[in-house]
PDB file of C-alpha atoms and ligand atoms in Angstrom:
ATOM      1  CA  MET A  21       0.000   0.000   0.000  1.00  0.00           C
ATOM      2  CA  THR A  22       1.509   3.315  -1.016  1.00  0.00           C
ATOM      3  CA  HIS A  23       0.245   5.999   1.338  1.00  0.00           C
ATOM      4  CA  PHE A  24       1.365   9.630   1.285  1.00  0.00           C
ATOM      5  CA  LEU A  25       1.501  10.434   4.976  1.00  0.00           C
ATOM      6  CA  ASP A  26       4.446  12.765   5.249  1.00  0.00           C
ATOM      7  CA  ILE A  27       7.523  13.999   3.433  1.00  0.00           C
ATOM      8  CA  ALA A  28       9.971  12.196   5.720  1.00  0.00           C
ATOM      9  CA  THR A  29       8.458   8.754   5.090  1.00  0.00           C
ATOM     10  CA  THR A  30       8.337   9.185   1.308  1.00  0.00           C
ATOM     11  CA  GLU A  31      11.635   8.206  -0.324  1.00  0.00           C
ATOM     12  CA  PRO A  32      13.595  11.075  -1.924  1.00  0.00           C
ATOM     13  CA  ALA A  33      13.445   9.304  -5.311  1.00  0.00           C
ATOM     14  CA  ASP A  34       9.660   9.085  -4.997  1.00  0.00           C
ATOM     15  CA  LEU A  35       9.415  12.774  -4.054  1.00  0.00           C
ATOM     16  CA  ARG A  36      11.513  13.584  -7.122  1.00  0.00           C
ATOM     17  CA  GLY A  37       9.338  11.365  -9.307  1.00  0.00           C
ATOM     18  CA  ILE A  38       6.174  13.091  -8.041  1.00  0.00           C
ATOM     19  CA  LEU A  39       7.637  16.547  -8.755  1.00  0.00           C
ATOM     20  CA  ASP A  40       8.773  15.565 -12.254  1.00  0.00           C
ATOM     21  CA  ASN A  41       5.409  14.002 -13.034  1.00  0.00           C
ATOM     22  CA  ALA A  42       3.542  17.042 -11.671  1.00  0.00           C
ATOM     23  CA  LEU A  43       5.513  19.368 -13.924  1.00  0.00           C
ATOM     24  CA  ALA A  44       5.011  17.125 -16.957  1.00  0.00           C
ATOM     25  CA  MET A  45       1.260  16.952 -16.330  1.00  0.00           C
ATOM     26  CA  LYS A  46       1.062  20.702 -15.795  1.00  0.00           C
ATOM     27  CA  ARG A  47       2.868  21.347 -19.078  1.00  0.00           C
ATOM     28  CA  ALA A  48       0.691  18.837 -20.935  1.00  0.00           C
ATOM     29  CA  ARG A  49      -2.411  20.793 -19.863  1.00  0.00           C
ATOM     30  CA  ALA A  50      -1.114  24.245 -20.798  1.00  0.00           C
ATOM     31  CA  GLY A  51      -3.846  26.320 -22.412  1.00  0.00           C
ATOM     32  CA  ARG A  52      -6.684  23.913 -21.616  1.00  0.00           C
ATOM     33  CA  SER A  53      -9.774  24.914 -19.676  1.00  0.00           C
ATOM     34  CA  LYS A  54      -9.857  23.726 -16.083  1.00  0.00           C
ATOM     35  CA  GLY A  55     -12.687  21.265 -16.685  1.00  0.00           C
ATOM     36  CA  ALA A  56     -11.093  19.566 -19.681  1.00  0.00           C
ATOM     37  CA  PRO A  57      -9.911  16.047 -18.829  1.00  0.00           C
ATOM     38  CA  ASP A  58      -6.293  14.963 -19.233  1.00  0.00           C
ATOM     39  CA  ASP A  59      -5.580  12.929 -22.358  1.00  0.00           C
ATOM     40  CA  ASP A  60      -4.778   9.722 -20.485  1.00  0.00           C
ATOM     41  CA  ARG A  61      -7.484   9.931 -17.730  1.00  0.00           C
ATOM     42  CA  PRO A  62      -5.478   7.705 -15.345  1.00  0.00           C
ATOM     43  CA  LEU A  63      -8.195   7.733 -12.657  1.00  0.00           C
ATOM     44  CA  ASP A  64     -10.917   6.574 -15.038  1.00  0.00           C
ATOM     45  CA  GLY A  65     -13.467   4.581 -13.022  1.00  0.00           C
ATOM     46  CA  ARG A  66     -11.866   5.458  -9.653  1.00  0.00           C
ATOM     47  CA  MET A  67     -13.661   6.968  -6.681  1.00  0.00           C
ATOM     48  CA  VAL A  68     -11.811   9.217  -4.218  1.00  0.00           C
ATOM     49  CA  ALA A  69     -13.095  10.184  -0.740  1.00  0.00           C
ATOM     50  CA  LEU A  70     -12.018  13.620   0.480  1.00  0.00           C
ATOM     51  CA  ILE A  71     -12.631  13.907   4.245  1.00  0.00           C
ATOM     52  CA  PHE A  72     -12.402  17.241   6.035  1.00  0.00           C
ATOM     53  CA  GLU A  73     -12.452  17.628   9.797  1.00  0.00           C
ATOM     54  CA  LYS A  74     -11.219  21.222   9.399  1.00  0.00           C
ATOM     55  CA  PRO A  75     -12.142  23.951   6.894  1.00  0.00           C
ATOM     56  CA  SER A  76     -10.413  24.153   3.510  1.00  0.00           C
ATOM     57  CA  THR A  77     -10.541  26.074   0.255  1.00  0.00           C
ATOM     58  CA  ARG A  78      -7.416  25.048  -1.678  1.00  0.00           C
ATOM     59  CA  THR A  79      -7.082  21.439  -0.565  1.00  0.00           C
ATOM     60  CA  ARG A  80     -10.730  20.680  -1.133  1.00  0.00           C
ATOM     61  CA  ILE A  81     -11.031  22.283  -4.542  1.00  0.00           C
ATOM     62  CA  SER A  82      -7.632  21.300  -5.915  1.00  0.00           C
ATOM     63  CA  PHE A  83      -8.133  17.633  -5.012  1.00  0.00           C
ATOM     64  CA  ASP A  84     -11.654  17.643  -6.396  1.00  0.00           C
ATOM     65  CA  VAL A  85     -10.633  19.295  -9.672  1.00  0.00           C
ATOM     66  CA  GLY A  86      -7.499  17.154  -9.940  1.00  0.00           C
ATOM     67  CA  VAL A  87      -9.407  13.878  -9.621  1.00  0.00           C
ATOM     68  CA  ARG A  88     -11.924  14.995 -12.254  1.00  0.00           C
ATOM     69  CA  GLN A  89      -9.192  16.090 -14.663  1.00  0.00           C
ATOM     70  CA  MET A  90      -7.746  12.597 -14.340  1.00  0.00           C
ATOM     71  CA  GLY A  91     -11.121  11.029 -15.139  1.00  0.00           C
ATOM     72  CA  GLY A  92     -12.107   9.957 -11.616  1.00  0.00           C
ATOM     73  CA  GLU A  93     -14.922  10.931  -9.283  1.00  0.00           C
ATOM     74  CA  THR A  94     -14.894  12.348  -5.773  1.00  0.00           C
ATOM     75  CA  MET A  95     -17.063  12.538  -2.734  1.00  0.00           C
ATOM     76  CA  VAL A  96     -16.303  15.384  -0.369  1.00  0.00           C
ATOM     77  CA  LEU A  97     -17.178  14.427   3.199  1.00  0.00           C
ATOM     78  CA  SER A  98     -17.292  16.532   6.309  1.00  0.00           C
ATOM     79  CA  GLY A  99     -15.993  14.617   9.318  1.00  0.00           C
ATOM     80  CA  LYS A 100     -18.783  15.918  11.525  1.00  0.00           C
ATOM     81  CA  ASP A 101     -21.478  14.642   9.156  1.00  0.00           C
ATOM     82  CA  MET A 102     -20.016  11.123   9.182  1.00  0.00           C
ATOM     83  CA  GLN A 103     -20.310   8.553  11.972  1.00  0.00           C
ATOM     84  CA  LEU A 104     -16.616   9.324  12.451  1.00  0.00           C
ATOM     85  CA  GLY A 105     -17.776  12.456  14.243  1.00  0.00           C
ATOM     86  CA  HIS A 106     -20.150  10.457  16.458  1.00  0.00           C
ATOM     87  CA  GLY A 107     -17.815   7.876  17.907  1.00  0.00           C
ATOM     88  CA  GLU A 108     -17.309   5.262  15.178  1.00  0.00           C
ATOM     89  CA  THR A 109     -13.684   4.283  15.392  1.00  0.00           C
ATOM     90  CA  ILE A 110     -11.220   5.457  12.787  1.00  0.00           C
ATOM     91  CA  ALA A 111     -10.256   1.825  12.208  1.00  0.00           C
ATOM     92  CA  ASP A 112     -13.846   0.802  11.390  1.00  0.00           C
ATOM     93  CA  THR A 113     -14.338   3.887   9.219  1.00  0.00           C
ATOM     94  CA  ALA A 114     -11.158   3.053   7.307  1.00  0.00           C
ATOM     95  CA  ARG A 115     -12.250  -0.539   6.695  1.00  0.00           C
ATOM     96  CA  VAL A 116     -15.732   0.500   5.572  1.00  0.00           C
ATOM     97  CA  LEU A 117     -14.499   3.264   3.264  1.00  0.00           C
ATOM     98  CA  SER A 118     -12.021   0.867   1.699  1.00  0.00           C
ATOM     99  CA  ARG A 119     -14.964  -1.218   0.458  1.00  0.00           C
ATOM    100  CA  TYR A 120     -16.382   1.769  -1.438  1.00  0.00           C
ATOM    101  CA  VAL A 121     -13.534   3.971  -2.637  1.00  0.00           C
ATOM    102  CA  ASP A 122     -10.117   3.592  -4.261  1.00  0.00           C
ATOM    103  CA  LEU A 123      -8.300   6.379  -2.401  1.00  0.00           C
ATOM    104  CA  ILE A 124      -8.813   8.401   0.797  1.00  0.00           C
ATOM    105  CA  MET A 125      -7.576  11.925   1.467  1.00  0.00           C
ATOM    106  CA  ILE A 126      -8.109  13.167   5.008  1.00  0.00           C
ATOM    107  CA  ARG A 127      -7.586  16.536   6.712  1.00  0.00           C
ATOM    108  CA  THR A 128      -7.734  16.033  10.433  1.00  0.00           C
ATOM    109  CA  PHE A 129      -6.465  17.175  13.825  1.00  0.00           C
ATOM    110  CA  GLU A 130      -4.333  14.483  15.436  1.00  0.00           C
ATOM    111  CA  GLU A 131      -1.641  12.710  13.468  1.00  0.00           C
ATOM    112  CA  ALA A 132      -2.788   9.518  15.223  1.00  0.00           C
ATOM    113  CA  THR A 133      -6.098   9.738  13.321  1.00  0.00           C
ATOM    114  CA  LEU A 134      -4.286   9.831   9.981  1.00  0.00           C
ATOM    115  CA  GLN A 135      -2.037   6.954  11.045  1.00  0.00           C
ATOM    116  CA  GLU A 136      -4.955   4.815  12.209  1.00  0.00           C
ATOM    117  CA  MET A 137      -6.775   5.479   8.927  1.00  0.00           C
ATOM    118  CA  ALA A 138      -3.670   4.340   7.024  1.00  0.00           C
ATOM    119  CA  ASP A 139      -3.139   1.315   9.282  1.00  0.00           C
ATOM    120  CA  TYR A 140      -6.643  -0.020   8.739  1.00  0.00           C
ATOM    121  CA  ALA A 141      -7.483   1.113   5.187  1.00  0.00           C
ATOM    122  CA  SER A 142      -6.855  -1.295   2.343  1.00  0.00           C
ATOM    123  CA  VAL A 143      -6.608   1.631  -0.094  1.00  0.00           C
ATOM    124  CA  PRO A 144      -3.995   4.426  -0.109  1.00  0.00           C
ATOM    125  CA  VAL A 145      -4.398   7.319   2.329  1.00  0.00           C
ATOM    126  CA  ILE A 146      -3.156  10.881   1.701  1.00  0.00           C
ATOM    127  CA  ASN A 147      -2.460  13.444   4.431  1.00  0.00           C
ATOM    128  CA  GLY A 148      -4.400  16.630   3.629  1.00  0.00           C
ATOM    129  CA  LEU A 149      -3.024  18.367   6.777  1.00  0.00           C
ATOM    130  CA  THR A 150      -2.782  17.436  10.421  1.00  0.00           C
ATOM    131  CA  ASN A 151      -1.848  19.532  13.440  1.00  0.00           C
ATOM    132  CA  ARG A 152       1.760  18.468  12.859  1.00  0.00           C
ATOM    133  CA  THR A 153       2.342  18.294   9.080  1.00  0.00           C
ATOM    134  CA  HIS A 154       1.072  19.410   5.658  1.00  0.00           C
ATOM    135  CA  PRO A 155       3.018  17.426   3.038  1.00  0.00           C
ATOM    136  CA  CYS A 156       0.804  18.201   0.008  1.00  0.00           C
ATOM    137  CA  GLN A 157       1.484  21.899   0.555  1.00  0.00           C
ATOM    138  CA  ILE A 158       5.215  21.354   0.540  1.00  0.00           C
ATOM    139  CA  MET A 159       5.067  19.330  -2.695  1.00  0.00           C
ATOM    140  CA  ALA A 160       3.373  22.344  -4.289  1.00  0.00           C
ATOM    141  CA  ASP A 161       5.960  24.701  -2.787  1.00  0.00           C
ATOM    142  CA  LEU A 162       8.877  22.612  -4.052  1.00  0.00           C
ATOM    143  CA  LEU A 163       7.298  22.469  -7.514  1.00  0.00           C
ATOM    144  CA  THR A 164       6.824  26.240  -7.471  1.00  0.00           C
ATOM    145  CA  PHE A 165      10.389  26.938  -6.381  1.00  0.00           C
ATOM    146  CA  GLU A 166      11.866  24.652  -9.014  1.00  0.00           C
ATOM    147  CA  GLU A 167       9.683  26.086 -11.797  1.00  0.00           C
ATOM    148  CA  HIS A 168      10.974  29.560 -11.006  1.00  0.00           C
ATOM    149  CA  ARG A 169      14.536  28.911  -9.894  1.00  0.00           C
ATOM    150  CA  GLY A 170      15.615  25.351 -10.790  1.00  0.00           C
ATOM    151  CA  PRO A 171      16.704  22.589  -8.399  1.00  0.00           C
ATOM    152  CA  ILE A 172      16.163  23.363  -4.718  1.00  0.00           C
ATOM    153  CA  ALA A 173      19.094  21.190  -3.567  1.00  0.00           C
ATOM    154  CA  GLY A 174      21.751  23.367  -1.961  1.00  0.00           C
ATOM    155  CA  ARG A 175      19.498  26.452  -1.771  1.00  0.00           C
ATOM    156  CA  LYS A 176      18.590  28.386   1.384  1.00  0.00           C
ATOM    157  CA  VAL A 177      14.981  28.485   2.578  1.00  0.00           C
ATOM    158  CA  VAL A 178      14.029  30.726   5.516  1.00  0.00           C
ATOM    159  CA  TRP A 179      10.864  30.139   7.522  1.00  0.00           C
ATOM    160  CA  SER A 180       9.852  33.228   9.477  1.00  0.00           C
ATOM    161  CA  GLY A 181       7.166  32.996  12.170  1.00  0.00           C
ATOM    162  CA  ASP A 182       5.442  30.050  13.828  1.00  0.00           C
ATOM    163  CA  GLY A 183       7.216  26.688  13.690  1.00  0.00           C
ATOM    164  CA  ASN A 184       3.932  25.010  12.757  1.00  0.00           C
ATOM    165  CA  ASN A 185       2.713  22.064  10.671  1.00  0.00           C
ATOM    166  CA  VAL A 186       3.678  23.608   7.311  1.00  0.00           C
ATOM    167  CA  CYS A 187       7.097  24.533   8.693  1.00  0.00           C
ATOM    168  CA  ALA A 188       7.556  20.950   9.913  1.00  0.00           C
ATOM    169  CA  SER A 189       6.925  19.535   6.440  1.00  0.00           C
ATOM    170  CA  PHE A 190       9.397  22.052   4.983  1.00  0.00           C
ATOM    171  CA  ILE A 191      12.023  20.878   7.471  1.00  0.00           C
ATOM    172  CA  GLN A 192      11.343  17.273   6.467  1.00  0.00           C
ATOM    173  CA  ALA A 193      11.780  18.256   2.818  1.00  0.00           C
ATOM    174  CA  ALA A 194      15.149  19.848   3.627  1.00  0.00           C
ATOM    175  CA  GLY A 195      16.278  16.485   4.978  1.00  0.00           C
ATOM    176  CA  GLN A 196      14.959  14.544   1.999  1.00  0.00           C
ATOM    177  CA  LEU A 197      16.062  16.845  -0.830  1.00  0.00           C
ATOM    178  CA  GLY A 198      19.205  18.414   0.631  1.00  0.00           C
ATOM    179  CA  PHE A 199      18.555  22.134   1.006  1.00  0.00           C
ATOM    180  CA  ASP A 200      19.337  24.429   3.939  1.00  0.00           C
ATOM    181  CA  LEU A 201      16.513  25.609   6.149  1.00  0.00           C
ATOM    182  CA  THR A 202      16.731  28.455   8.651  1.00  0.00           C
ATOM    183  CA  PHE A 203      13.922  28.956  11.141  1.00  0.00           C
ATOM    184  CA  THR A 204      13.484  32.412  12.616  1.00  0.00           C
ATOM    185  CA  GLY A 205      10.851  32.994  15.271  1.00  0.00           C
ATOM    186  CA  PRO A 206      10.423  33.171  19.041  1.00  0.00           C
ATOM    187  CA  ALA A 207      11.814  30.240  21.054  1.00  0.00           C
ATOM    188  CA  THR A 208       8.327  29.458  22.398  1.00  0.00           C
ATOM    189  CA  LEU A 209       7.145  28.708  18.849  1.00  0.00           C
ATOM    190  CA  ASP A 210      10.147  26.727  17.634  1.00  0.00           C
ATOM    191  CA  PRO A 211       9.445  23.738  15.394  1.00  0.00           C
ATOM    192  CA  GLU A 212       9.467  20.444  17.304  1.00  0.00           C
ATOM    193  CA  ALA A 213      13.055  19.356  17.921  1.00  0.00           C
ATOM    194  CA  VAL A 214      12.287  15.901  16.540  1.00  0.00           C
ATOM    195  CA  PHE A 215      11.762  17.401  13.047  1.00  0.00           C
ATOM    196  CA  VAL A 216      14.930  19.477  13.237  1.00  0.00           C
ATOM    197  CA  GLU A 217      17.041  16.571  14.471  1.00  0.00           C
ATOM    198  CA  ALA A 218      15.687  14.152  11.866  1.00  0.00           C
ATOM    199  CA  ALA A 219      16.503  16.543   8.997  1.00  0.00           C
ATOM    200  CA  ARG A 220      19.985  17.140  10.419  1.00  0.00           C
ATOM    201  CA  ALA A 221      20.532  13.393  10.718  1.00  0.00           C
ATOM    202  CA  LYS A 222      19.857  13.176   6.967  1.00  0.00           C
ATOM    203  CA  GLY A 223      22.576  15.764   6.341  1.00  0.00           C
ATOM    204  CA  ALA A 224      20.550  18.973   5.989  1.00  0.00           C
ATOM    205  CA  THR A 225      21.735  22.199   7.585  1.00  0.00           C
ATOM    206  CA  VAL A 226      18.848  23.347   9.782  1.00  0.00           C
ATOM    207  CA  THR A 227      19.575  26.566  11.646  1.00  0.00           C
ATOM    208  CA  ILE A 228      17.617  28.400  14.340  1.00  0.00           C
ATOM    209  CA  GLU A 229      18.294  32.158  14.240  1.00  0.00           C
ATOM    210  CA  ARG A 230      16.342  34.547  16.479  1.00  0.00           C
ATOM    211  CA  ASP A 231      17.259  37.682  14.497  1.00  0.00           C
ATOM    212  CA  PRO A 232      15.035  37.720  11.381  1.00  0.00           C
ATOM    213  CA  LEU A 233      17.265  40.134   9.454  1.00  0.00           C
ATOM    214  CA  LYS A 234      20.287  37.909  10.005  1.00  0.00           C
ATOM    215  CA  ALA A 235      18.246  34.809   9.214  1.00  0.00           C
ATOM    216  CA  VAL A 236      17.272  35.931   5.711  1.00  0.00           C
ATOM    217  CA  GLU A 237      20.822  36.821   4.599  1.00  0.00           C
ATOM    218  CA  GLY A 238      21.483  34.801   1.446  1.00  0.00           C
ATOM    219  CA  ALA A 239      17.936  33.402   1.352  1.00  0.00           C
ATOM    220  CA  ASP A 240      16.637  32.046  -1.964  1.00  0.00           C
ATOM    221  CA  LEU A 241      13.141  31.669  -0.532  1.00  0.00           C
ATOM    222  CA  VAL A 242      11.336  33.298   2.400  1.00  0.00           C
ATOM    223  CA  VAL A 243       8.219  31.537   3.682  1.00  0.00           C
ATOM    224  CA  THR A 244       5.672  32.310   6.352  1.00  0.00           C
ATOM    225  CA  ASP A 245       2.211  31.211   7.452  1.00  0.00           C
ATOM    226  CA  THR A 246      -0.623  32.384   9.645  1.00  0.00           C
ATOM    227  CA  TRP A 247       0.287  33.163  13.253  1.00  0.00           C
ATOM    228  CA  VAL A 248      -2.655  31.148  14.581  1.00  0.00           C
ATOM    229  CA  SER A 249      -3.366  27.769  12.985  1.00  0.00           C
ATOM    230  CA  MET A 250      -6.744  26.052  12.863  1.00  0.00           C
ATOM    231  CA  HIS A 251      -5.909  23.799  15.809  1.00  0.00           C
ATOM    232  CA  ASP A 252      -4.494  26.605  18.001  1.00  0.00           C
ATOM    233  CA  PRO A 253      -6.804  27.926  20.729  1.00  0.00           C
ATOM    234  CA  GLN A 254      -8.155  31.399  19.978  1.00  0.00           C
ATOM    235  CA  SER A 255      -7.187  32.324  23.547  1.00  0.00           C
ATOM    236  CA  ALA A 256      -3.539  32.191  22.397  1.00  0.00           C
ATOM    237  CA  ARG A 257      -4.129  34.745  19.648  1.00  0.00           C
ATOM    238  CA  GLU A 258      -2.964  37.903  21.386  1.00  0.00           C
ATOM    239  CA  ARG A 259       0.107  36.290  22.949  1.00  0.00           C
ATOM    240  CA  ARG A 260       1.122  34.761  19.618  1.00  0.00           C
ATOM    241  CA  HIS A 261       0.658  38.052  17.781  1.00  0.00           C
ATOM    242  CA  ASN A 262       2.833  39.866  20.301  1.00  0.00           C
ATOM    243  CA  GLN A 263       5.555  37.238  20.033  1.00  0.00           C
ATOM    244  CA  LEU A 264       5.445  36.965  16.246  1.00  0.00           C
ATOM    245  CA  ARG A 265       5.182  40.621  15.224  1.00  0.00           C
ATOM    246  CA  PRO A 266       9.003  40.991  14.898  1.00  0.00           C
ATOM    247  CA  TYR A 267       8.914  38.130  12.372  1.00  0.00           C
ATOM    248  CA  GLN A 268       6.446  39.735   9.972  1.00  0.00           C
ATOM    249  CA  VAL A 269       7.610  39.389   6.370  1.00  0.00           C
ATOM    250  CA  ASN A 270       7.695  42.964   5.090  1.00  0.00           C
ATOM    251  CA  GLU A 271       9.677  44.831   2.447  1.00  0.00           C
ATOM    252  CA  ARG A 272      12.524  45.505   4.879  1.00  0.00           C
ATOM    253  CA  LEU A 273      12.920  41.796   5.578  1.00  0.00           C
ATOM    254  CA  MET A 274      12.686  40.817   1.904  1.00  0.00           C
ATOM    255  CA  ALA A 275      15.317  43.464   1.058  1.00  0.00           C
ATOM    256  CA  ALA A 276      17.748  41.643   3.361  1.00  0.00           C
ATOM    257  CA  ALA A 277      17.352  38.358   1.409  1.00  0.00           C
ATOM    258  CA  LYS A 278      18.941  37.658  -2.004  1.00  0.00           C
ATOM    259  CA  PRO A 279      17.744  40.182  -4.621  1.00  0.00           C
ATOM    260  CA  ASP A 280      15.935  37.414  -6.535  1.00  0.00           C
ATOM    261  CA  ALA A 281      14.538  35.671  -3.448  1.00  0.00           C
ATOM    262  CA  LEU A 282      11.026  34.261  -3.766  1.00  0.00           C
ATOM    263  CA  PHE A 283       8.267  34.748  -1.196  1.00  0.00           C
ATOM    264  CA  MET A 284       5.747  31.993  -0.417  1.00  0.00           C
ATOM    265  CA  HIS A 285       2.723  31.589   1.838  1.00  0.00           C
ATOM    266  CA  CYS A 286       0.484  28.506   1.762  1.00  0.00           C
ATOM    267  CA  LEU A 287      -2.626  30.694   2.241  1.00  0.00           C
ATOM    268  CA  PRO A 288      -5.076  31.543   3.687  1.00  0.00           C
ATOM    269  CA  ALA A 289      -3.205  34.670   4.824  1.00  0.00           C
ATOM    270  CA  HIS A 290      -4.041  37.333   7.328  1.00  0.00           C
ATOM    271  CA  ARG A 291      -2.815  40.199   5.232  1.00  0.00           C
ATOM    272  CA  ASN A 292      -0.636  42.759   6.997  1.00  0.00           C
ATOM    273  CA  GLU A 293      -0.154  40.402   9.935  1.00  0.00           C
ATOM    274  CA  GLU A 294       2.365  37.655   9.072  1.00  0.00           C
ATOM    275  CA  ALA A 295       3.142  39.306   5.711  1.00  0.00           C
ATOM    276  CA  THR A 296       2.400  42.756   4.349  1.00  0.00           C
ATOM    277  CA  ASN A 297       0.344  43.428   1.238  1.00  0.00           C
ATOM    278  CA  ALA A 298       3.450  44.969  -0.310  1.00  0.00           C
ATOM    279  CA  VAL A 299       5.236  41.611  -0.059  1.00  0.00           C
ATOM    280  CA  MET A 300       2.252  39.399  -0.867  1.00  0.00           C
ATOM    281  CA  ASP A 301       1.493  41.381  -4.020  1.00  0.00           C
ATOM    282  CA  GLY A 302       5.098  42.406  -4.703  1.00  0.00           C
ATOM    283  CA  PRO A 303       7.785  41.249  -7.149  1.00  0.00           C
ATOM    284  CA  HIS A 304       9.137  38.395  -4.983  1.00  0.00           C
ATOM    285  CA  SER A 305       5.746  36.784  -4.380  1.00  0.00           C
ATOM    286  CA  VAL A 306       4.693  33.534  -6.081  1.00  0.00           C
ATOM    287  CA  ILE A 307       1.752  32.808  -3.778  1.00  0.00           C
ATOM    288  CA  PHE A 308      -0.805  32.217  -6.519  1.00  0.00           C
ATOM    289  CA  ASP A 309       1.518  29.961  -8.530  1.00  0.00           C
ATOM    290  CA  GLU A 310       1.933  28.093  -5.263  1.00  0.00           C
ATOM    291  CA  ALA A 311      -1.848  27.779  -4.871  1.00  0.00           C
ATOM    292  CA  GLU A 312      -2.224  26.588  -8.483  1.00  0.00           C
ATOM    293  CA  ASN A 313       0.519  24.041  -8.003  1.00  0.00           C
ATOM    294  CA  ARG A 314      -1.471  22.312  -5.260  1.00  0.00           C
ATOM    295  CA  LEU A 315      -3.540  20.952  -8.148  1.00  0.00           C
ATOM    296  CA  HIS A 316      -0.625  19.675 -10.234  1.00  0.00           C
ATOM    297  CA  ALA A 317       1.405  18.339  -7.300  1.00  0.00           C
ATOM    298  CA  GLN A 318      -1.536  16.459  -5.783  1.00  0.00           C
ATOM    299  CA  LYS A 319      -2.473  14.906  -9.107  1.00  0.00           C
ATOM    300  CA  ALA A 320       1.033  13.454  -9.172  1.00  0.00           C
ATOM    301  CA  VAL A 321       0.721  12.351  -5.526  1.00  0.00           C
ATOM    302  CA  MET A 322      -2.526  10.490  -6.317  1.00  0.00           C
ATOM    303  CA  ARG A 323      -0.937   8.760  -9.319  1.00  0.00           C
ATOM    304  CA  TYR A 324       2.010   7.770  -7.148  1.00  0.00           C
ATOM    305  CA  CYS A 325      -0.317   6.300  -4.504  1.00  0.00           C
ATOM    306  CA  LEU A 326      -2.406   4.399  -7.022  1.00  0.00           C
ATOM    307  CA  GLY A 327       0.538   3.375  -9.213  1.00  0.00           C
ATOM    308  CA  VAL A 328      -1.162   4.685 -12.356  1.00  0.00           C
TER     309      VAL A 328
HETATM  310  N1   CP B  28      -3.026  25.901   2.001  1.00  0.00           N
HETATM  311  C1   CP B  28      -4.115  25.179   2.288  1.00  0.00           C
HETATM  312  O1   CP B  28      -4.050  24.013   2.630  1.00  0.00           O
HETATM  313  O2   CP B  28      -5.292  25.856   2.120  1.00  0.00           O
HETATM  314  P1   CP B  28      -6.745  25.361   2.565  1.00  0.00           P
HETATM  315  O3   CP B  28      -6.766  25.362   4.079  1.00  0.00           O
HETATM  316  O4   CP B  28      -7.672  26.385   1.987  1.00  0.00           O
HETATM  317  O5   CP B  28      -6.976  23.989   2.025  1.00  0.00           O
HETATM  318  N1  NVA B  29      -0.859  26.318   9.584  1.00  0.00           N
HETATM  319  C1  NVA B  29      -2.174  26.457   8.995  1.00  0.00           C
HETATM  320  C2  NVA B  29      -2.140  25.996   7.569  1.00  0.00           C
HETATM  321  C3  NVA B  29      -3.436  26.156   6.827  1.00  0.00           C
HETATM  322  C4  NVA B  29      -3.383  25.650   5.430  1.00  0.00           C
HETATM  323  C5  NVA B  29      -3.191  25.692   9.804  1.00  0.00           C
HETATM  324  O1  NVA B  29      -2.899  24.543  10.184  1.00  0.00           O
HETATM  325  O2  NVA B  29      -4.250  26.242  10.090  1.00  0.00           O
END
């Protein structure tokens, strides 16, 4: 069973294959309308369940459109409307769903839920975000970087802000694909040490630098994300904002990176909080290419999982 649960447990050669395939599929569709199917329709006759226990715009729509472009069908399910939300075990849900569908994508809270789904499903399971990781986002980010700037190996990526789930997947990617990653943010919001240590053990240079201006020196890519994630308690909002304000990505910070540095944000953004409008809409920003590439990257992830 080929699941796509996180970047660290997907072999580097497989990550590379997914990125190459995503780019090839994107190029093959150039100029077509969004609803036009791909020529080869590799998901013809396949049914994909998309389960959301948290809100989503990009993940939901890009998976749905991607499956249809590949000739398959989807059902989009809200966790709270399923028995899953009323006490049916994840294991039973996984075994039941596996009798109906060919592939499961789930966005959930605890990583344990994703793992249990994968352990008990007899079809592939894709991680559409947990509290700890967001691998599909990072596949889109890697694709976007490489489209604009070529191979990411050996480049310097700087994450400014909260060491959250998206940051964790970026750190895992540094370990798998051999680029440098610098985290800059307050010590209270550092990424989990286990992610940092695992990437270092694979040979990546992962640096923690409290001074954001120093951190971005030589950066090829500056990335940030919302200061309060969906699983964070709203009561933490003010404290987080106070701690993270020095790490806002603004024109001054971008000016301290390489002149051709890219800016990314997985979206949704709180404009003029974690990043200013001037940066989000400025010359370094590739945020909408990044959003588009969710579609192409995830199509390649689904093909990888299904072996088609
Ligand atoms: N970036 C991302 O996953 O967006 P959604 O929450 O809208 O799916
Ligand atoms: N860190 C954010 C990412 C949203 C796509 C969250 O988990 O809410």
